[in-house]
């Protein structure tokens, strides 16, 4: 009997309506469209407006789109993982609320946090449950309301991030499709380069932390850039080498959308033509846990059964890695 692999069998996504253009940012901080475009590749990003709407709102919308497209009964889902760096609350799992709201009453649910690598790591987790035979339907959602932790007076971060969500269903496959190999890494040396200082157990919220703006994201961009550019390219190259994939064998690179220059460096290292590189950073900016599933959703109609996909991501922590997956369906 052939080995059971874990395939992605459906995707869905959601971005909020409000478009925050570079022009709008010019009115908030000392920046300009030319700087943002040439340094990052970003033209606009989506922002979730409205009182009382958190990351769960984005996640629910993405999951509902997937359910509707696949005509899937939510009661058949056994596990929901919400990959996110911006949960609704610090303690109650966002995934549990999402599961209840979409009617996945037979599922258990939890959150997974690895900054911008959350979805990539989540793919490994979701696939393991399927490969082991323990569950047959695992829904992985990558969702982040980055605008909730962005300081819109800090030009070094507010131009980068946006809000969004994407979802992917993992199911068993007996044709050898789905996740083939993974190379996942982390290094705590990165903790001080990209972080939100306060609100966790190390530095609980206080008047002082609010006054010092420590509930917003801080990034030493230059340092993160150096680590990201090397490690994303290295891990993608390693996955290709380990699986004897030439640049011709790779049909698509699905790179985390942090900076177009990092994406270009990764695809150059892999020897890939631009036409094989998924990109939507110009429209959404960096949506943290949502970048990879948003790309899958945007490019779904171009994907063919058997296509070789290489995912690569880098994020706070540091966390990074690459996954090789064979696409399992024609849409
Ligand atoms: O997703 C998780 C992982 N994150 C990443 O991978 C992000 C990695 N880092 C980056 O993408 C880039 O470092 C940034 C886009 C964040 C910054 O680009 P950079 O080319 O590294 O710029 P820089 O920080 O070296 O700043 C260059 C100059 C500075 O001015 P001086 O010192 O040369 O006079 C900054 O003050 O650009 C200035 N600057 C800006 N100017 C206009 C910084 N931010 C802005 C801005 N608009 N928004």
Short mmCIF file of C-alpha atoms and ligand atoms in Angstrom, two decimals:
data_model
loop_
_atom_site.label_atom_id
_atom_site.label_comp_id
_atom_site.label_asym_id
_atom_site.label_seq_id
_atom_site.Cartn_x
_atom_site.Cartn_y
_atom_site.Cartn_z
CA UNK A 1 0.00 0.00 0.00
CA UNK A 2 1.32 3.46 -0.88
CA UNK A 3 2.26 5.84 1.91
CA UNK A 4 -0.34 8.42 2.95
CA UNK A 5 0.78 11.96 2.24
CA UNK A 6 -0.89 15.23 3.28
CA UNK A 7 -2.26 17.32 0.43
CA UNK A 8 -3.83 20.75 0.27
CA UNK A 9 -7.26 20.13 -1.24
CA UNK A 10 -8.92 23.58 -0.99
CA UNK A 11 -8.00 27.18 -0.24
CA UNK A 12 -9.86 30.36 0.72
CA UNK A 13 -8.89 33.91 1.62
CA UNK A 14 -10.08 37.28 2.80
CA UNK A 15 -8.69 40.81 2.86
CA UNK A 16 -10.57 43.79 4.32
CA UNK A 17 -11.99 46.47 2.02
CA UNK A 18 -10.07 49.49 3.24
CA UNK A 19 -7.03 50.17 1.03
CA UNK A 20 -4.17 52.00 2.74
CA UNK A 21 -2.11 53.40 -0.14
CA UNK A 22 1.42 54.77 0.01
CA UNK A 23 -0.15 58.18 -0.63
CA UNK A 24 -2.21 57.88 2.56
CA UNK A 25 0.92 56.93 4.51
CA UNK A 26 2.62 60.06 3.17
CA UNK A 27 0.05 62.05 5.16
CA UNK A 28 0.82 60.13 8.39
CA UNK A 29 4.64 59.88 8.47
CA UNK A 30 7.69 61.30 6.73
CA UNK A 31 7.81 58.90 3.80
CA UNK A 32 7.02 58.78 0.11
CA UNK A 33 5.68 56.39 -2.50
CA UNK A 34 9.03 56.21 -4.31
CA UNK A 35 10.97 55.15 -1.18
CA UNK A 36 8.39 52.54 -0.20
CA UNK A 37 8.11 51.11 -3.71
CA UNK A 38 11.83 50.84 -4.40
CA UNK A 39 12.81 49.56 -0.93
CA UNK A 40 9.94 47.11 -0.41
CA UNK A 41 7.82 46.67 -3.56
CA UNK A 42 4.67 47.63 -1.62
CA UNK A 43 2.08 50.00 -3.16
CA UNK A 44 -0.86 49.40 -0.84
CA UNK A 45 -2.10 47.22 2.00
CA UNK A 46 -5.51 46.35 3.47
CA UNK A 47 -6.58 47.48 6.93
CA UNK A 48 -9.45 46.06 8.99
CA UNK A 49 -11.61 48.92 10.24
CA UNK A 50 -14.46 48.69 12.71
CA UNK A 51 -14.91 48.38 16.45
CA UNK A 52 -14.62 44.94 18.00
CA UNK A 53 -13.18 43.19 14.95
CA UNK A 54 -10.06 41.16 15.61
CA UNK A 55 -8.03 38.54 13.78
CA UNK A 56 -10.87 36.03 14.19
CA UNK A 57 -13.01 38.16 11.86
CA UNK A 58 -10.44 37.76 9.08
CA UNK A 59 -9.94 34.04 9.80
CA UNK A 60 -13.66 33.30 9.79
CA UNK A 61 -14.15 35.03 6.44
CA UNK A 62 -11.29 33.07 4.85
CA UNK A 63 -12.56 29.77 6.28
CA UNK A 64 -16.12 30.49 5.14
CA UNK A 65 -14.92 31.15 1.59
CA UNK A 66 -13.10 27.81 1.58
CA UNK A 67 -16.14 25.94 2.95
CA UNK A 68 -18.39 27.53 0.36
CA UNK A 69 -16.03 26.80 -2.57
CA UNK A 70 -15.52 23.17 -1.52
CA UNK A 71 -19.18 22.69 -0.45
CA UNK A 72 -17.71 21.25 2.75
CA UNK A 73 -19.79 20.57 5.86
CA UNK A 74 -17.91 22.30 8.72
CA UNK A 75 -18.93 19.44 11.01
CA UNK A 76 -16.53 17.18 9.07
CA UNK A 77 -13.48 19.23 10.11
CA UNK A 78 -11.58 17.56 12.95
CA UNK A 79 -8.94 20.16 13.77
CA UNK A 80 -8.53 23.89 13.16
CA UNK A 81 -5.16 25.56 13.61
CA UNK A 82 -5.01 29.34 13.47
CA UNK A 83 -1.49 30.50 12.69
CA UNK A 84 -1.25 34.05 13.99
CA UNK A 85 0.97 36.58 15.72
CA UNK A 86 -2.03 38.75 16.61
CA UNK A 87 -4.58 36.53 18.39
CA UNK A 88 -7.87 38.14 19.46
CA UNK A 89 -6.72 37.81 23.09
CA UNK A 90 -3.58 36.68 24.86
CA UNK A 91 -5.24 33.71 26.55
CA UNK A 92 -8.45 32.42 24.93
CA UNK A 93 -7.47 30.57 21.74
CA UNK A 94 -8.66 32.47 18.67
CA UNK A 95 -8.99 29.16 16.82
CA UNK A 96 -11.62 27.89 19.28
CA UNK A 97 -13.81 30.92 18.58
CA UNK A 98 -13.28 30.59 14.83
CA UNK A 99 -14.27 26.90 14.95
CA UNK A 100 -17.51 27.68 16.79
CA UNK A 101 -18.40 30.59 14.53
CA UNK A 102 -18.02 28.57 11.32
CA UNK A 103 -19.97 25.64 12.75
CA UNK A 104 -17.01 23.25 13.11
CA UNK A 105 -18.58 21.79 16.22
CA UNK A 106 -16.72 18.47 16.01
CA UNK A 107 -13.29 20.07 15.79
CA UNK A 108 -10.75 20.92 18.44
CA UNK A 109 -8.77 24.05 17.78
CA UNK A 110 -5.68 25.93 18.85
CA UNK A 111 -3.36 28.77 17.81
CA UNK A 112 0.20 28.46 16.55
CA UNK A 113 2.65 31.35 16.81
CA UNK A 114 5.97 31.63 15.01
CA UNK A 115 5.70 35.22 13.72
CA UNK A 116 5.98 35.35 9.92
CA UNK A 117 6.78 31.62 9.76
CA UNK A 118 3.54 30.66 11.55
CA UNK A 119 1.80 29.33 8.44
CA UNK A 120 4.90 27.50 7.20
CA UNK A 121 5.34 25.75 10.55
CA UNK A 122 1.57 25.16 10.62
CA UNK A 123 1.83 23.30 7.31
CA UNK A 124 4.26 20.90 8.94
CA UNK A 125 1.94 20.43 11.94
CA UNK A 126 -1.20 19.96 9.85
CA UNK A 127 0.56 17.52 7.53
CA UNK A 128 1.87 15.44 10.45
CA UNK A 129 -1.64 14.87 11.80
CA UNK A 130 -2.74 13.66 8.36
CA UNK A 131 0.34 11.52 7.62
CA UNK A 132 0.01 9.76 10.96
CA UNK A 133 -3.54 8.77 10.06
CA UNK A 134 -4.87 10.45 13.19
CA UNK A 135 -7.14 12.94 11.39
CA UNK A 136 -8.51 13.26 7.87
CA UNK A 137 -9.55 16.92 7.68
CA UNK A 138 -7.35 19.61 9.16
CA UNK A 139 -8.01 23.27 8.44
CA UNK A 140 -4.99 25.56 8.69
CA UNK A 141 -5.72 29.28 8.72
CA UNK A 142 -3.09 32.02 8.58
CA UNK A 143 -4.55 35.31 9.81
CA UNK A 144 -3.18 38.55 11.18
CA UNK A 145 -4.55 41.94 12.04
CA UNK A 146 -1.13 43.58 11.97
CA UNK A 147 -2.70 47.05 12.16
CA UNK A 148 -3.56 46.27 15.80
CA UNK A 149 0.14 46.27 16.77
CA UNK A 150 1.49 48.91 14.38
CA UNK A 151 2.56 52.37 15.48
CA UNK A 152 1.32 54.68 12.74
CA UNK A 153 3.88 57.29 13.81
CA UNK A 154 6.79 54.89 13.12
CA UNK A 155 7.72 55.08 9.45
CA UNK A 156 10.05 52.09 9.67
CA UNK A 157 7.21 49.65 10.36
CA UNK A 158 3.87 51.21 9.40
CA UNK A 159 4.68 51.15 5.68
CA UNK A 160 5.29 47.40 5.68
CA UNK A 161 2.42 45.57 7.31
CA UNK A 162 -1.20 44.88 6.38
CA UNK A 163 -4.17 42.75 7.47
CA UNK A 164 -5.47 39.57 5.84
CA UNK A 165 -6.19 35.86 6.12
CA UNK A 166 -5.95 32.68 4.09
CA UNK A 167 -7.04 29.11 4.74
CA UNK A 168 -5.93 25.70 3.45
CA UNK A 169 -7.55 22.30 3.95
CA UNK A 170 -5.21 19.32 4.46
CA UNK A 171 -6.45 15.83 3.58
CA UNK A 172 -4.84 12.40 3.01
CA UNK A 173 -3.56 11.58 -0.46
CA UNK A 174 -2.53 8.20 -1.84
CA UNK A 175 -1.06 9.38 -5.16
CA UNK A 176 2.11 10.74 -3.58
CA UNK A 177 0.93 14.37 -3.80
CA UNK A 178 1.08 16.97 -1.02
CA UNK A 179 3.90 17.71 1.39
CA UNK A 180 7.16 16.04 0.32
CA UNK A 181 9.89 17.54 2.48
CA UNK A 182 10.57 20.33 4.94
CA UNK A 183 13.57 22.20 6.30
CA UNK A 184 12.53 24.27 9.34
CA UNK A 185 14.82 26.26 11.61
CA UNK A 186 14.85 28.85 14.42
CA UNK A 187 17.44 30.93 16.25
CA UNK A 188 16.69 32.92 19.40
CA UNK A 189 19.46 35.35 18.55
CA UNK A 190 16.80 37.15 16.53
CA UNK A 191 14.47 37.93 19.41
CA UNK A 192 15.69 41.49 19.88
CA UNK A 193 15.59 42.47 16.23
CA UNK A 194 11.87 41.98 15.63
CA UNK A 195 9.53 41.99 18.59
CA UNK A 196 6.72 43.51 20.57
CA UNK A 197 8.27 44.24 23.97
CA UNK A 198 5.28 44.45 26.29
CA UNK A 199 2.06 42.61 27.01
CA UNK A 200 3.69 39.21 27.51
CA UNK A 201 4.96 37.54 30.70
CA UNK A 202 8.36 39.20 30.42
CA UNK A 203 7.00 42.72 30.54
CA UNK A 204 3.30 42.84 31.48
CA UNK A 205 1.22 45.82 30.44
CA UNK A 206 1.53 48.90 32.64
CA UNK A 207 1.04 52.64 32.32
CA UNK A 208 4.75 52.83 31.62
CA UNK A 209 4.67 50.32 28.74
CA UNK A 210 1.79 52.15 27.12
CA UNK A 211 3.55 55.50 27.51
CA UNK A 212 6.72 54.02 26.00
CA UNK A 213 4.78 52.64 23.02
CA UNK A 214 5.97 49.11 23.83
CA UNK A 215 2.75 47.46 22.68
CA UNK A 216 3.70 48.10 19.08
CA UNK A 217 6.02 46.11 16.85
CA UNK A 218 9.67 47.11 16.80
CA UNK A 219 11.96 46.04 13.98
CA UNK A 220 15.65 46.61 13.32
CA UNK A 221 14.98 46.35 9.60
CA UNK A 222 18.54 46.25 8.35
CA UNK A 223 19.54 43.36 10.65
CA UNK A 224 16.39 41.39 9.93
CA UNK A 225 16.92 41.95 6.22
CA UNK A 226 20.41 40.43 6.35
CA UNK A 227 19.25 37.29 8.17
CA UNK A 228 16.10 36.98 6.03
CA UNK A 229 17.80 37.31 2.68
CA UNK A 230 20.43 34.67 3.51
CA UNK A 231 18.24 32.17 5.31
CA UNK A 232 15.23 32.24 3.00
CA UNK A 233 17.45 31.69 -0.04
CA UNK A 234 19.56 29.05 1.74
CA UNK A 235 16.59 27.01 2.90
CA UNK A 236 14.90 27.08 -0.50
CA UNK A 237 18.18 26.04 -2.16
CA UNK A 238 18.62 23.26 0.41
CA UNK A 239 15.13 21.86 -0.23
CA UNK A 240 15.83 21.82 -3.98
CA UNK A 241 19.17 20.09 -3.51
CA UNK A 242 17.83 17.50 -1.09
CA UNK A 243 15.03 16.57 -3.49
CA UNK A 244 17.13 16.73 -6.66
CA UNK A 245 15.00 19.56 -8.03
CA UNK A 246 16.51 21.71 -10.77
CA UNK A 247 15.11 25.17 -11.49
CA UNK A 248 13.19 23.56 -14.35
CA UNK A 249 11.52 21.10 -11.99
CA UNK A 250 10.20 23.86 -9.73
CA UNK A 251 6.87 25.19 -11.01
CA UNK A 252 6.28 27.82 -8.33
CA UNK A 253 8.09 29.60 -5.52
CA UNK A 254 5.68 30.71 -2.77
CA UNK A 255 7.77 33.16 -0.74
CA UNK A 256 6.80 35.05 2.38
CA UNK A 257 5.95 38.61 1.34
CA UNK A 258 8.17 40.79 3.54
CA UNK A 259 10.19 42.65 0.95
CA UNK A 260 10.39 42.28 -2.84
CA UNK A 261 14.18 42.45 -2.62
CA UNK A 262 14.24 39.38 -0.35
CA UNK A 263 11.88 37.54 -2.72
CA UNK A 264 14.07 38.41 -5.72
CA UNK A 265 17.21 37.23 -3.93
CA UNK A 266 15.54 33.90 -3.12
CA UNK A 267 14.27 33.31 -6.65
CA UNK A 268 17.67 34.30 -8.14
CA UNK A 269 19.43 31.84 -5.88
CA UNK A 270 17.02 29.15 -7.09
CA UNK A 271 17.58 30.18 -10.71
CA UNK A 272 13.87 30.80 -11.23
CA UNK A 273 12.25 32.96 -13.85
CA UNK A 274 9.97 35.71 -12.44
CA UNK A 275 6.99 33.98 -14.05
CA UNK A 276 7.35 31.16 -11.50
CA UNK A 277 7.37 33.44 -8.46
CA UNK A 278 4.09 34.16 -6.69
CA UNK A 279 3.88 37.77 -5.58
CA UNK A 280 1.16 40.01 -4.16
CA UNK A 281 3.24 42.18 -1.83
CA UNK A 282 2.41 45.21 -3.98
CA UNK A 283 -1.27 44.89 -3.03
CA UNK A 284 -1.21 43.53 0.53
CA UNK A 285 2.19 44.34 2.04
CA UNK A 286 3.38 41.94 4.73
CA UNK A 287 0.38 40.19 6.28
CA UNK A 288 2.64 37.99 8.50
CA UNK A 289 0.90 34.58 8.87
CA UNK A 290 -1.41 35.22 5.92
CA UNK A 291 1.10 35.79 3.10
CA UNK A 292 1.50 32.16 1.98
CA UNK A 293 -2.20 31.14 1.94
CA UNK A 294 -3.15 34.48 0.33
CA UNK A 295 -0.73 33.66 -2.49
CA UNK A 296 -2.19 30.16 -2.89
CA UNK A 297 -5.65 31.64 -3.09
CA UNK A 298 -4.67 34.38 -5.57
CA UNK A 299 -2.84 31.91 -7.85
CA UNK A 300 -5.14 28.90 -7.36
CA UNK A 301 -6.53 29.02 -10.90
CA UNK A 302 -3.00 28.77 -12.36
CA UNK A 303 -1.97 25.76 -10.29
CA UNK A 304 -2.06 22.30 -11.83
CA UNK A 305 -2.17 18.87 -10.27
CA UNK A 306 1.39 17.59 -9.84
CA UNK A 307 3.02 21.06 -9.85
CA UNK A 308 6.13 21.31 -7.69
CA UNK A 309 5.76 24.13 -5.16
CA UNK A 310 8.55 25.45 -2.94
CA UNK A 311 7.43 27.54 0.05
CA UNK A 312 9.93 29.75 1.91
CA UNK A 313 9.49 32.07 4.87
CA UNK A 314 11.43 34.04 7.44
CA UNK A 315 10.10 35.72 10.58
CA UNK A 316 10.62 37.04 14.08
CA UNK A 317 12.23 34.79 16.65
CA UNK A 318 14.05 34.17 14.31
CA UNK A 319 12.05 31.44 12.60
CA UNK A 320 12.44 30.31 9.00
CA UNK A 321 12.47 27.46 6.56
CA UNK A 322 11.23 25.91 3.36
CA UNK A 323 8.68 23.28 2.36
CA UNK A 324 8.40 21.26 -0.85
CA UNK A 325 4.82 20.32 -1.76
CA UNK A 326 3.21 18.74 -4.81
CA UNK A 327 -0.08 20.42 -5.71
CA UNK A 328 -2.98 18.00 -5.64
CA UNK A 329 -5.81 19.38 -7.81
CA UNK A 330 -6.87 21.39 -10.83
CA UNK A 331 -9.39 24.08 -9.98
O1 LIG B 1 8.44 39.54 7.80
C1 LIG B 1 9.32 39.34 8.84
C2 LIG B 1 10.71 39.60 8.47
N1 LIG B 1 10.91 40.98 8.11
C3 LIG B 1 11.64 41.31 7.08
O2 LIG B 1 12.11 40.44 6.37
C4 LIG B 1 11.93 42.78 6.85
C5 LIG B 1 13.39 42.97 6.54
N2 LIG B 1 13.78 44.38 6.39
C6 LIG B 1 13.39 45.14 5.37
O3 LIG B 1 12.59 44.75 4.56
C7 LIG B 1 14.05 46.49 5.20
O4 LIG B 1 15.15 46.58 6.09
C8 LIG B 1 13.10 47.71 5.45
C9 LIG B 1 12.11 47.79 4.32
C10 LIG B 1 12.41 47.55 6.78
C11 LIG B 1 13.94 48.99 5.44
O5 LIG B 1 14.67 49.11 4.23
P1 LIG B 1 16.24 49.41 4.24
O6 LIG B 1 16.66 49.50 2.85
O7 LIG B 1 16.90 48.37 5.10
O8 LIG B 1 16.29 50.82 4.92
P2 LIG B 1 17.11 51.30 6.20
O9 LIG B 1 16.44 50.87 7.44
O10 LIG B 1 18.55 50.98 6.01
O11 LIG B 1 16.95 52.88 6.07
C12 LIG B 1 17.56 53.61 4.98
C13 LIG B 1 17.19 55.06 5.11
C14 LIG B 1 17.42 55.63 6.51
O12 LIG B 1 17.85 56.98 6.38
P3 LIG B 1 19.41 57.35 6.46
O13 LIG B 1 19.85 56.89 7.82
O14 LIG B 1 20.07 56.61 5.36
O15 LIG B 1 19.39 58.83 6.29
C15 LIG B 1 16.05 55.60 7.13
O16 LIG B 1 15.89 56.57 8.14
O17 LIG B 1 15.79 55.24 4.84
C16 LIG B 1 15.16 55.90 5.95
N3 LIG B 1 13.81 55.38 6.10
C17 LIG B 1 12.77 55.86 5.40
N4 LIG B 1 12.66 56.86 4.49
C18 LIG B 1 11.44 57.08 3.96
C19 LIG B 1 13.39 54.38 6.87
N5 LIG B 1 12.06 54.18 6.70
C20 LIG B 1 11.65 55.10 5.79
C21 LIG B 1 10.41 55.40 5.21
N6 LIG B 1 10.34 56.38 4.29
N7 LIG B 1 9.29 54.71 5.52
#
